[in-house]
Structure formats: structure tokens, C-alpha cells
Short mmCIF file of C-alpha atoms and ligand atoms in Angstrom, two decimals:
data_model
loop_
_atom_site.label_atom_id
_atom_site.label_comp_id
_atom_site.label_asym_id
_atom_site.label_seq_id
_atom_site.Cartn_x
_atom_site.Cartn_y
_atom_site.Cartn_z
CA UNK A 807 115.64 91.21 84.98
CA UNK A 808 119.34 91.09 85.62
CA UNK A 809 121.97 93.44 84.33
CA UNK A 810 125.37 91.86 84.70
CA UNK A 811 128.05 94.22 85.98
CA UNK A 812 131.28 94.42 84.08
CA UNK A 813 133.17 93.58 87.22
CA UNK A 814 131.71 91.64 90.12
CA UNK A 815 132.53 92.16 93.74
CA UNK A 816 133.13 95.28 95.83
CA UNK A 817 136.73 96.47 95.67
CA UNK A 818 136.69 98.76 98.70
CA UNK A 819 135.77 98.33 102.36
CA UNK A 820 133.26 100.60 104.07
CA UNK A 821 135.71 101.76 106.69
CA UNK A 822 138.33 102.70 104.08
CA UNK A 823 136.12 104.79 101.80
CA UNK A 824 132.42 104.81 102.54
CA UNK A 825 131.47 106.97 99.55
CA UNK A 826 133.29 104.80 97.07
CA UNK A 827 131.87 101.66 98.69
CA UNK A 828 128.37 103.12 98.36
CA UNK A 829 128.85 104.02 94.70
CA UNK A 830 130.09 100.52 93.91
CA UNK A 831 127.20 98.81 95.73
CA UNK A 832 124.47 100.84 94.07
CA UNK A 833 125.86 100.20 90.60
CA UNK A 834 127.16 96.64 90.82
CA UNK A 835 124.16 95.59 92.93
CA UNK A 836 121.86 96.58 90.03
CA UNK A 837 120.23 99.48 91.90
CA UNK A 838 121.12 102.62 89.93
CA UNK A 839 123.37 103.72 87.07
CA UNK A 840 124.71 107.22 87.29
CA UNK A 841 126.24 107.21 83.82
CA UNK A 842 123.19 108.74 82.15
CA UNK A 843 123.95 111.67 79.83
CA UNK A 844 122.31 114.21 82.18
CA UNK A 845 124.07 114.84 85.48
CA UNK A 846 121.94 114.12 88.54
CA UNK A 847 119.28 112.37 86.45
CA UNK A 848 120.08 108.73 87.09
CA UNK A 849 118.75 105.45 85.75
CA UNK A 850 117.08 103.24 88.33
CA UNK A 851 118.03 99.68 87.40
CA UNK A 852 115.62 96.69 87.48
CA UNK A 853 116.62 95.33 90.89
CA UNK A 854 116.55 98.78 92.49
CA UNK A 855 113.20 99.47 90.88
CA UNK A 856 111.84 96.14 92.17
CA UNK A 857 112.78 97.15 95.73
CA UNK A 858 111.03 100.49 95.18
CA UNK A 859 107.93 98.63 93.98
CA UNK A 860 107.96 96.58 97.20
CA UNK A 861 108.03 99.73 99.34
CA UNK A 862 105.48 101.37 97.07
CA UNK A 863 102.95 98.54 97.23
CA UNK A 864 103.22 98.29 101.01
CA UNK A 865 102.71 102.00 101.54
CA UNK A 866 99.98 102.17 98.92
CA UNK A 867 97.87 99.61 100.77
CA UNK A 868 98.46 101.40 104.10
CA UNK A 869 97.15 104.71 102.77
CA UNK A 870 94.20 103.13 101.00
CA UNK A 871 93.16 101.52 104.29
CA UNK A 872 93.03 105.06 105.70
CA UNK A 873 90.78 106.29 102.93
CA UNK A 874 93.38 108.06 100.79
CA UNK A 875 92.64 108.08 97.04
CA UNK A 876 95.32 108.07 94.35
CA UNK A 877 95.15 110.61 91.52
CA UNK A 878 97.54 112.22 89.08
CA UNK A 879 98.29 115.92 88.56
CA UNK A 880 100.17 117.77 85.76
CA UNK A 881 103.97 117.71 85.57
CA UNK A 882 104.17 121.43 84.83
CA UNK A 883 103.00 124.32 86.98
CA UNK A 884 102.40 127.88 85.72
CA UNK A 885 104.79 130.30 87.43
CA UNK A 886 101.89 132.37 88.77
CA UNK A 887 100.68 129.45 90.87
CA UNK A 888 104.11 128.92 92.38
CA UNK A 889 104.15 132.60 93.32
CA UNK A 890 100.92 132.42 95.28
CA UNK A 891 102.52 131.30 98.53
CA UNK A 892 105.60 133.45 99.12
CA UNK A 893 107.54 131.27 101.52
CA UNK A 894 106.96 128.26 99.32
CA UNK A 895 108.31 130.14 96.30
CA UNK A 896 111.36 131.36 98.25
CA UNK A 897 112.07 127.80 99.40
CA UNK A 898 111.93 126.25 95.95
CA UNK A 899 112.93 129.01 93.52
CA UNK A 900 116.65 128.16 93.51
CA UNK A 901 116.09 124.55 92.51
CA UNK A 902 113.10 124.79 90.19
CA UNK A 903 113.64 124.05 86.50
CA UNK A 904 111.65 126.40 84.29
CA UNK A 905 110.43 125.80 80.76
CA UNK A 906 110.65 129.05 78.82
CA UNK A 907 110.16 127.81 75.28
CA UNK A 908 107.95 125.30 73.49
CA UNK A 909 107.74 124.42 69.82
CA UNK A 910 110.41 126.99 69.08
CA UNK A 911 108.31 129.82 70.53
CA UNK A 912 108.95 131.71 73.71
CA UNK A 913 106.22 130.96 76.25
CA UNK A 914 104.11 133.84 77.49
CA UNK A 915 104.17 132.38 80.96
CA UNK A 916 107.01 130.21 82.22
CA UNK A 917 106.16 126.69 83.29
CA UNK A 918 107.88 125.10 86.25
CA UNK A 919 108.67 121.38 86.21
CA UNK A 920 107.11 120.38 89.54
CA UNK A 921 109.58 120.40 92.44
CA UNK A 922 106.56 119.33 94.54
CA UNK A 923 102.86 119.68 93.76
CA UNK A 924 101.22 121.73 96.53
CA UNK A 925 100.39 124.64 94.25
CA UNK A 926 98.90 122.77 91.31
CA UNK A 927 96.97 120.45 93.59
CA UNK A 928 95.59 123.22 95.76
CA UNK A 929 94.43 125.16 92.73
CA UNK A 930 92.29 122.10 91.98
CA UNK A 931 91.28 121.61 95.63
CA UNK A 932 89.77 125.10 95.54
CA UNK A 933 87.51 123.99 92.68
CA UNK A 934 86.47 120.78 94.38
CA UNK A 935 85.98 121.42 98.08
CA UNK A 936 82.64 123.00 98.93
CA UNK A 937 81.26 121.79 102.25
CA UNK A 938 82.30 120.34 105.59
CA UNK A 939 80.74 117.17 104.20
CA UNK A 940 83.67 116.92 101.73
CA UNK A 941 86.21 116.85 104.57
CA UNK A 942 88.64 115.39 105.38
CA UNK A 943 89.80 115.29 101.77
CA UNK A 944 92.72 112.91 101.18
CA UNK A 945 94.63 112.58 97.90
CA UNK A 946 97.94 110.99 97.01
CA UNK A 947 99.96 110.82 93.84
CA UNK A 948 102.87 108.60 92.83
CA UNK A 949 105.07 110.63 90.52
CA UNK A 950 108.48 112.09 89.78
CA UNK A 951 109.69 115.52 90.86
CA UNK A 952 112.68 117.57 89.75
CA UNK A 953 114.83 119.68 92.03
CA UNK A 954 117.89 121.16 90.44
CA UNK A 955 120.05 120.97 93.52
CA UNK A 956 123.45 122.59 93.07
CA UNK A 957 125.18 120.41 95.66
CA UNK A 958 127.12 117.29 94.71
CA UNK A 959 124.71 114.65 93.49
CA UNK A 960 124.72 111.17 95.00
CA UNK A 961 122.67 108.34 93.56
CA UNK A 962 119.35 108.04 95.44
CA UNK A 963 120.54 110.23 98.34
CA UNK A 964 120.81 113.45 96.37
CA UNK A 965 119.53 113.36 92.82
CA UNK A 966 117.87 115.98 90.67
CA UNK A 967 114.93 113.82 89.72
CA UNK A 968 113.39 111.32 92.07
CA UNK A 969 110.26 109.24 92.41
CA UNK A 970 107.98 109.60 95.38
CA UNK A 971 104.50 109.66 96.71
CA UNK A 972 103.11 112.98 97.80
CA UNK A 973 100.00 112.91 99.91
CA UNK A 974 97.88 116.01 100.46
CA UNK A 975 94.94 116.44 102.79
CA UNK A 976 92.44 119.12 103.73
CA UNK A 977 90.65 119.18 107.10
CA UNK A 978 88.02 121.29 108.78
CA UNK A 979 90.02 121.92 111.96
CA UNK A 980 93.63 122.27 113.03
CA UNK A 981 93.15 119.39 115.51
CA UNK A 982 91.94 117.08 112.78
CA UNK A 983 94.95 117.99 110.59
CA UNK A 984 97.34 117.37 113.49
CA UNK A 985 95.74 114.03 114.18
CA UNK A 986 96.29 113.11 110.56
CA UNK A 987 99.98 114.03 110.93
CA UNK A 988 100.25 111.43 113.69
CA UNK A 989 98.45 108.87 111.51
CA UNK A 990 100.98 109.51 108.73
CA UNK A 991 103.87 109.15 111.18
CA UNK A 992 102.36 105.81 112.22
CA UNK A 993 102.22 104.63 108.59
CA UNK A 994 105.82 105.64 107.92
CA UNK A 995 106.83 103.82 111.11
CA UNK A 996 105.29 100.66 109.67
CA UNK A 997 107.37 101.09 106.53
CA UNK A 998 110.46 101.58 108.69
CA UNK A 999 109.61 98.28 110.42
CA UNK A 1000 109.58 96.62 107.01
CA UNK A 1001 112.91 98.29 106.28
CA UNK A 1002 114.17 96.94 109.65
CA UNK A 1003 115.37 100.46 110.31
CA UNK A 1004 115.18 102.50 113.49
CA UNK A 1005 114.45 106.15 112.73
CA UNK A 1006 114.73 109.30 114.78
CA UNK A 1007 111.37 111.01 114.37
CA UNK A 1008 112.01 114.70 114.78
CA UNK A 1009 110.19 118.00 114.56
CA UNK A 1010 112.48 120.19 112.48
CA UNK A 1011 113.60 123.61 113.73
CA UNK A 1012 111.95 126.56 111.96
CA UNK A 1013 115.01 127.11 109.73
CA UNK A 1014 114.55 123.70 108.15
CA UNK A 1015 110.76 123.50 108.11
CA UNK A 1016 109.21 122.83 104.71
CA UNK A 1017 108.69 126.05 102.77
CA UNK A 1018 105.17 127.17 103.66
CA UNK A 1019 104.59 124.90 106.66
CA UNK A 1020 103.92 125.50 110.37
CA UNK A 1021 106.01 122.52 111.35
CA UNK A 1022 107.55 119.45 109.75
CA UNK A 1023 107.96 115.98 111.20
CA UNK A 1024 110.76 114.08 109.54
CA UNK A 1025 112.34 110.63 109.81
CA UNK A 1026 116.12 110.92 110.12
CA UNK A 1027 118.12 107.75 109.71
CA UNK A 1028 121.70 107.19 110.71
CA UNK A 1029 123.86 105.47 108.13
CA UNK A 1030 127.12 103.63 108.64
CA UNK A 1031 129.44 106.59 108.14
CA UNK A 1032 127.55 108.15 111.07
CA UNK A 1033 125.89 110.87 109.05
CA UNK A 1034 122.12 111.03 108.92
CA UNK A 1035 119.86 111.11 105.91
CA UNK A 1036 116.36 112.50 105.76
CA UNK A 1037 113.72 109.88 105.05
CA UNK A 1038 109.97 110.49 104.78
CA UNK A 1039 108.39 113.59 106.24
CA UNK A 1040 105.06 115.23 106.84
CA UNK A 1041 104.22 118.90 107.01
CA UNK A 1042 101.55 120.76 108.90
CA UNK A 1043 100.62 123.43 106.37
CA UNK A 1044 98.03 125.14 108.55
CA UNK A 1045 96.13 127.66 106.40
CA UNK A 1046 99.25 128.92 104.58
CA UNK A 1047 97.99 127.61 101.28
CA UNK A 1048 94.23 127.54 101.78
CA UNK A 1049 94.17 131.36 102.17
CA UNK A 1050 96.04 132.38 98.98
CA UNK A 1051 94.42 129.53 97.02
CA UNK A 1052 90.95 130.19 98.41
CA UNK A 1053 90.24 126.63 99.54
CA UNK A 1054 87.08 127.20 101.52
CA UNK A 1055 84.19 125.15 102.79
CA UNK A 1056 80.81 125.94 104.30
CA UNK A 1057 80.71 124.79 107.91
CA UNK A 1058 77.63 123.34 109.61
CA UNK A 1059 76.31 126.82 110.32
CA UNK A 1060 76.68 127.80 106.68
CA UNK A 1061 79.75 129.99 107.35
CA UNK A 1062 82.75 130.03 104.99
CA UNK A 1063 85.98 128.69 106.49
CA UNK A 1064 89.47 128.01 105.18
CA UNK A 1065 90.65 124.39 105.35
CA UNK A 1066 93.66 123.14 107.35
CA UNK A 1067 96.16 121.12 105.35
CA UNK A 1068 98.95 118.58 105.51
CA UNK A 1069 101.36 117.13 102.97
CA UNK A 1070 103.59 114.08 103.28
CA UNK A 1071 106.12 112.25 101.13
CA UNK A 1072 108.35 109.21 100.86
CA UNK A 1073 110.87 109.00 98.00
CA UNK A 1074 113.37 106.77 96.24
CA UNK A 1075 116.01 108.31 98.53
CA UNK A 1076 114.84 105.54 100.84
CA UNK A 1077 116.70 103.03 98.66
CA UNK A 1078 119.97 104.88 99.28
CA UNK A 1079 119.29 105.00 103.00
CA UNK A 1080 118.48 101.29 102.99
CA UNK A 1081 121.76 100.39 101.29
CA UNK A 1082 123.92 102.76 103.35
CA UNK A 1083 122.23 101.63 106.57
CA UNK A 1084 122.33 97.83 106.20
CA UNK A 1085 125.00 97.09 103.57
CA UNK A 1086 128.24 95.26 104.30
CA UNK A 1087 131.59 94.79 102.55
CA UNK A 1088 130.05 92.24 100.15
CA UNK A 1089 127.25 94.55 99.01
CA UNK A 1090 123.66 95.37 99.88
CA UNK A 1091 121.75 93.57 102.65
CA UNK A 1092 117.98 93.66 102.17
CA UNK A 1093 115.47 92.99 104.93
CA UNK A 1094 113.20 90.10 103.86
CA UNK A 1095 110.06 92.27 104.08
CA UNK A 1096 111.20 94.47 101.16
CA UNK A 1097 113.43 92.05 99.22
CA UNK A 1098 111.94 91.36 95.75
CA UNK A 1099 113.37 87.83 96.09
CA UNK A 1100 113.61 86.66 99.67
CA UNK A 1101 115.44 83.52 98.61
CA UNK A 1102 117.35 82.52 95.49
CA UNK A 1103 117.89 78.86 94.67
CA UNK A 1104 121.28 78.13 93.10
CA UNK A 1105 121.58 74.65 91.53
CA UNK A 1106 124.93 72.99 92.24
CA UNK A 1107 125.30 71.10 89.02
CA UNK A 1108 127.48 68.03 88.48
CA UNK A 1109 127.97 66.27 85.15
CA UNK A 1110 125.28 63.66 84.59
CA UNK A 1111 123.12 64.97 87.48
CA UNK A 1112 121.88 68.16 85.80
CA UNK A 1113 118.29 67.07 85.35
CA UNK A 1114 117.98 65.56 88.81
CA UNK A 1115 119.31 68.76 90.42
CA UNK A 1116 117.10 71.06 88.33
CA UNK A 1117 113.99 68.98 89.08
CA UNK A 1118 114.70 69.20 92.79
CA UNK A 1119 115.23 72.97 92.52
CA UNK A 1120 111.87 73.42 90.78
CA UNK A 1121 110.15 71.26 93.37
CA UNK A 1122 111.62 73.33 96.20
CA UNK A 1123 110.66 76.55 94.41
CA UNK A 1124 107.05 75.37 94.12
CA UNK A 1125 106.85 74.39 97.78
CA UNK A 1126 108.27 77.72 98.92
CA UNK A 1127 105.97 79.71 96.65
CA UNK A 1128 103.01 77.88 98.20
CA UNK A 1129 104.23 79.12 101.57
CA UNK A 1130 104.28 82.69 100.23
CA UNK A 1131 108.06 83.02 99.95
CA UNK A 1132 109.27 85.21 97.07
CA UNK A 1133 111.76 82.83 95.50
CA UNK A 1134 113.66 82.54 92.21
CA UNK A 1135 115.65 79.67 90.76
CA UNK A 1136 118.78 80.99 89.05
CA UNK A 1137 119.17 78.55 86.16
CA UNK A 1138 121.42 80.76 84.03
CA UNK A 1139 124.57 79.24 82.58
CA UNK A 1140 126.95 81.03 84.96
CA UNK A 1141 129.02 79.20 87.57
CA UNK A 1142 127.59 78.78 91.06
CA UNK A 1143 130.37 81.00 92.45
CA UNK A 1144 129.45 83.82 90.09
CA UNK A 1145 125.80 83.57 91.14
CA UNK A 1146 126.71 83.56 94.85
CA UNK A 1147 128.59 86.83 94.38
CA UNK A 1148 125.87 88.45 92.37
CA UNK A 1149 123.04 87.69 94.81
CA UNK A 1150 125.22 88.76 97.71
CA UNK A 1151 125.79 92.10 95.98
CA UNK A 1152 122.06 92.52 95.48
CA UNK A 1153 121.40 91.68 99.12
CA UNK A 1154 119.05 88.68 98.80
CA UNK A 1155 118.41 87.51 102.40
CA UNK A 1156 118.70 83.77 101.80
CA UNK A 1157 120.58 81.65 99.29
CA UNK A 1158 119.49 78.06 98.89
CA UNK A 1159 121.99 75.61 97.44
CA UNK A 1160 120.80 72.29 96.05
CA UNK A 1161 123.30 69.71 94.78
CA UNK A 1162 123.42 65.90 94.44
CA UNK A 1163 124.59 65.51 98.06
CA UNK A 1164 121.67 67.56 99.38
CA UNK A 1165 119.26 65.46 97.33
CA UNK A 1166 120.78 62.26 98.72
CA UNK A 1167 120.38 63.55 102.29
CA UNK A 1168 116.86 64.87 101.57
CA UNK A 1169 117.83 68.38 102.58
CA UNK A 1170 118.54 71.85 101.23
CA UNK A 1171 121.41 74.14 102.26
CA UNK A 1172 120.41 77.66 103.29
CA UNK A 1173 122.99 80.43 103.57
CA UNK A 1174 122.07 83.62 105.41
CA UNK A 1175 123.14 86.86 103.75
CA UNK A 1176 123.56 88.58 107.12
CA UNK A 1177 126.28 86.32 108.53
CA UNK A 1178 127.05 83.68 105.89
CA UNK A 1179 125.92 80.89 108.23
CA UNK A 1180 124.94 77.61 106.56
CA UNK A 1181 121.84 75.85 107.81
CA UNK A 1182 120.67 72.46 106.51
CA UNK A 1183 116.93 72.07 106.31
CA UNK A 1184 115.07 68.80 105.74
CA UNK A 1185 113.00 68.82 102.54
CA UNK A 1186 110.10 67.76 104.74
CA UNK A 1187 110.21 71.08 106.59
CA UNK A 1188 110.20 73.86 103.99
CA UNK A 1189 108.37 76.06 106.51
CA UNK A 1190 111.66 76.57 108.28
CA UNK A 1191 112.67 78.88 105.43
CA UNK A 1192 109.87 81.29 106.41
CA UNK A 1193 110.97 81.09 110.03
CA UNK A 1194 114.55 81.94 109.04
CA UNK A 1195 113.35 84.92 107.03
CA UNK A 1196 111.43 86.22 110.03
CA UNK A 1197 114.53 85.79 112.17
CA UNK A 1198 116.66 87.72 109.68
CA UNK A 1199 114.13 90.56 109.68
CA UNK A 1200 114.27 90.73 113.49
CA UNK A 1201 118.06 90.48 113.62
CA UNK A 1202 118.44 93.35 111.18
CA UNK A 1203 116.04 95.54 113.12
CA UNK A 1204 117.80 94.80 116.38
CA UNK A 1205 121.14 95.64 114.75
CA UNK A 1206 119.66 98.91 113.52
CA UNK A 1207 118.44 99.84 117.01
CA UNK A 1208 121.88 99.08 118.37
CA UNK A 1209 123.53 101.20 115.68
CA UNK A 1210 121.41 104.19 116.69
CA UNK A 1211 122.04 103.61 120.41
CA UNK A 1212 125.78 103.18 119.95
CA UNK A 1213 126.11 106.31 117.83
CA UNK A 1214 124.08 108.66 120.01
CA UNK A 1215 125.92 110.81 122.55
CA UNK A 1216 124.90 113.46 125.04
CA UNK A 1217 126.79 116.75 125.15
CA UNK A 1218 126.45 119.28 127.97
CA UNK A 1219 128.66 122.00 126.48
CA UNK A 1220 130.26 123.04 123.23
CA UNK A 1221 133.59 121.33 123.90
CA UNK A 1222 131.78 118.03 124.40
CA UNK A 1223 129.70 118.65 121.29
CA UNK A 1224 132.81 119.24 119.19
CA UNK A 1225 134.31 116.04 120.51
CA UNK A 1226 131.40 113.83 119.61
CA UNK A 1227 129.73 115.53 116.64
CA UNK A 1228 131.54 113.32 114.11
CA UNK A 1229 130.46 110.18 115.90
CA UNK A 1230 126.79 110.11 114.98
CA UNK A 1231 123.90 111.93 116.59
CA UNK A 1232 124.43 114.28 119.54
CA UNK A 1233 121.68 114.96 122.03
CA UNK A 1234 122.06 118.37 123.61
CA UNK A 1235 120.28 121.54 124.74
CA UNK A 1236 119.42 124.65 122.76
CA UNK A 1237 118.05 128.08 123.62
CA UNK A 1238 116.04 128.27 120.40
CA UNK A 1239 117.96 131.13 118.77
CA UNK A 1240 118.74 130.86 115.07
CA UNK A 1241 122.06 132.58 115.68
CA UNK A 1242 123.22 129.74 117.95
CA UNK A 1243 121.95 127.26 115.36
CA UNK A 1244 124.01 128.92 112.59
CA UNK A 1245 127.12 129.17 114.75
CA UNK A 1246 126.91 125.53 115.79
CA UNK A 1247 126.82 124.47 112.16
CA UNK A 1248 129.65 126.81 111.15
CA UNK A 1249 131.97 125.90 114.02
CA UNK A 1250 131.50 122.12 113.92
CA UNK A 1251 132.11 121.71 110.20
CA UNK A 1252 128.47 121.14 109.34
CA UNK A 1253 126.69 119.54 112.31
CA UNK A 1254 123.06 120.69 112.13
CA UNK A 1255 120.25 120.92 114.63
CA UNK A 1256 117.94 118.28 113.17
CA UNK A 1257 115.11 118.85 115.62
CA UNK A 1258 113.29 117.78 118.78
CA UNK A 1259 111.70 114.39 119.36
CA UNK A 1260 108.21 114.19 117.89
CA UNK A 1261 105.40 113.42 120.30
CA UNK A 1262 107.54 113.37 123.41
CA UNK A 1263 108.73 116.41 125.36
CA UNK A 1264 112.20 115.95 126.85
CA UNK A 1265 113.51 117.76 129.90
CA UNK A 1266 116.61 119.88 129.20
CA UNK A 1267 119.67 118.67 131.09
CA UNK A 1268 121.99 121.70 130.74
CA UNK A 1269 122.08 125.27 129.37
CA UNK A 1270 122.23 126.08 125.65
CA UNK A 1271 125.17 124.19 124.23
CA UNK A 1272 126.39 127.26 122.36
CA UNK A 1273 125.58 130.48 124.27
CA UNK A 1274 125.03 129.15 127.78
CA UNK A 1275 121.66 130.89 128.18
CA UNK A 1276 118.84 128.82 129.66
CA UNK A 1277 117.87 126.09 127.19
CA UNK A 1278 114.35 125.60 125.87
CA UNK A 1279 114.71 122.36 123.92
CA UNK A 1280 116.54 119.08 123.93
CA UNK A 1281 117.72 118.79 120.34
CA UNK A 1282 119.41 116.22 118.15
CA UNK A 1283 122.43 117.35 116.13
CA UNK A 1284 124.12 115.51 113.28
CA UNK A 1285 125.93 115.91 110.01
CA UNK A 1286 123.61 115.08 107.17
CA UNK A 1287 123.55 114.05 103.53
ZN1 LIG B 1933 121.90 129.60 122.54
#
């Protein structure tokens, strides 16, 4: 499963050139290869894909526990369906790839390659949903989507094709749909716990609400260059789609009603956020909960002791597997030093070294990826490996909380905002006008109003940061990927 990079080791430090550092880590760490022949359509490499599968399987079991069923819908959407919800069409038109020809013939109706699947799914929902007894209706699909973004592409963070899950629900009342939104937020929070990442859960301002939604709740994550990146999100669609698509049910009194809907998604962008959030100058740093291998055993081989060392490695591997640790013995012919570098780059939480000396002392040597500390563990206590992994998970999460705290600043006026807006997330006050929002972005070199805290009203602590009129919201502002 390993693709060996042509050149091991990261050649640039994060503080010197974060972008270059990121590009080196994603490629040399076996996460993604951008050198595909189509720009913005990248190749996810085996290790990167294995991390995605970890996230995928965790989220998949969470949604199934909540009664969501997986299904699969067509890749292409007739243009007329896209046109049914105007705002939705406006929001996606610029980045939708259209198929105009097939088999050498011009198509009578253009087909869109799905940028998201609301329209094709809701066409089907209208055929399926009949009665209040069918509700709530909860469907998810794991698939790829294509958005032909014209901005600079960045592996994982901004690509033209990405993998995701898109969940779609229909409910009989607005309250029920809103309750589902909070359930979804809870599930994404669990995934963020596994990612040892502290999010800012925000309700987006109208200007940045999903095309065709009443409101959107989105997980923003700060990364180490102090920009934020948008993680998973969920949208309250209200009846924006159920009206044009005619998704109706008979209520208990036999009256026809339109359903209330939500949609929600988590994508492979998360891998980019994970790397940019936790990585260090040696490469990626993966939290144990999502690391495909939580520990890698590297045999330290001496002439004449090869068999003894390998036997001990296998024995340790077996014991750890019994304890539920995801572990791999790297028995390739490379030098130990080469292997150390490679697993550091990939971000494996724990390296276990076993050599003749360790065998003599009846111990194994564990090296933590987070701080390089060496810990000797008696072969009688393999359970200590699991304990160390739990500690690493906690340490990383605590570090993430601290990163968010340390890079969050309050600003009472525009001068203060300009001073701090390059240093992470700014908490400030806003009157609610889109004009102020636009001006803030234009005059700060791109700092955007990302939203208000979800589920918790905050008291304003000054007037609008831009115009000085009375403020209506406490908002969070940041530059974003
Ligand atoms: Zn204002």
C-alpha cells in the first residue's frame, strides 16, 4: 500500500512557506498526487484514501444508528431539474460542468455533472413520499461531485472533484427539520473529536448560505497559517425545494402538505484540514482515532539476529492486534532510518522499535510522533500501548483547543479589526448589513464574516465594527481557504 516518494523528508518549514510545506506533506506523505493530467482533478493516494475510509466508516455507523439509509443516485442531472430552484441554479451555474455531446451527437438536453445532488434526489423524493407515515425520510449517498471552481486549486482544500457524503432528509414540520440539524451537528462534532480538532460551529450570514437554503450551519477550522477552512456543513432547506419539486405528503387529517428538508455533507477536504491543522515540520500528524495504522513496528536488524528480531516483532504485532490496536510490521528491505522518516511523514502516532537489546531487556521502545519522546514498555504490559494512544489523542485535542483560543481576538472597532485580522479569527460586532460585510472584506484584504455561533446567542459588546450603527450580532471574521 505504499508509494515511495522520490525524495524523502520535508524541505521547508511551516513558518517559512506554509503553502509549500503543505504541498510537500500531502504528496510525500502519500496523501494526494496533483500531477494528474487534468488540473484540479487529483489522485488520492493509498494512505490518504485509507484515512478517508477511517472517517467514512466512523460517520457511516453514526448515521445508520440514527436511521439514515444509504442509496446511490445518478451522476448526471438534466439541466431542467437544476433550473427548478432558481437560487440553487444561480449558486451553482458558474461551477457546473455540462455535457453537451454524447456518442458524437449533440444532446437535446444538456446534462450537468452533479455539483451536489439536491435536484436529482428531490425529483425522486416526489415520487416516493406519500404520507406523514413516510416521514421523516432520511437518505445519504457516498459519492463524488464536480465543481469547476475557477480559483487556484489546492489539493484536498480546493479541488474540482471531491468525494463526500451528502445526506438529505424530509420532515413533516419545520421544528422536526431543525431538530435534525442539531442531530447532524452532534454527529459532526463526534467526528471532530476523532479528528482531535476544535471547530467553530457557525451559522453563516445570508450572503454565504447554501444556494437555496434558509440557513447553513458550518464547521470552520483554523489551520496553522491562521486562515480557516470550511469543514462539514448542514443546510436548512425549508420548503425551497419541496414546492418546485412537488414533494408532498398527506397529513393526519388527509390534507396535502409540502415537506421540510435538510441536507448535510462532509468531504475529502477534511483530509487537507487535518494535515494543515495538526502537521509539523516532519510531516503529517494523525490522531490515533483516524490513523489507518496507529502503530508501526520497525525491526532493528543486526547481522545474525534477523530471525530473532522478526519473530519478536510478529509476536508483538499479534498481541497488539488482540488489544484492538491497528498495527503494521514494516519488514521491507529499507533501512530503519528510511522507515522512520517515511512513517513520520505519514503521521503514524506511534513507532515501535524492536532490536536485540530490547529483546534482551524484555521490552519494546515506543516513540511518539507528537513529540519524539521514547518510552520503554515491558513486553508483559502491551496494554500500555493503548493507553499511550489515548493520551496522544487527548494531547492533540488539547493542543487544538489551545490553537483556537490563542488565535481568537476581540475587536471593538475597525482599527482593531485591521490590526488582528491576519492573526486568526476575530470576534466582533456587526449591524447585519451586507454593505458593511462587503466593505469589511474589501478593506481587510479578504477577511470575511464567517457567521454567528450556532446554538448560543452572544451579547454584542460594541457597535458595528464597520459603520458604527448599533450592532445586531456578534460575528466571527477570518480569512479563509
Ligand atoms: Zn454596519
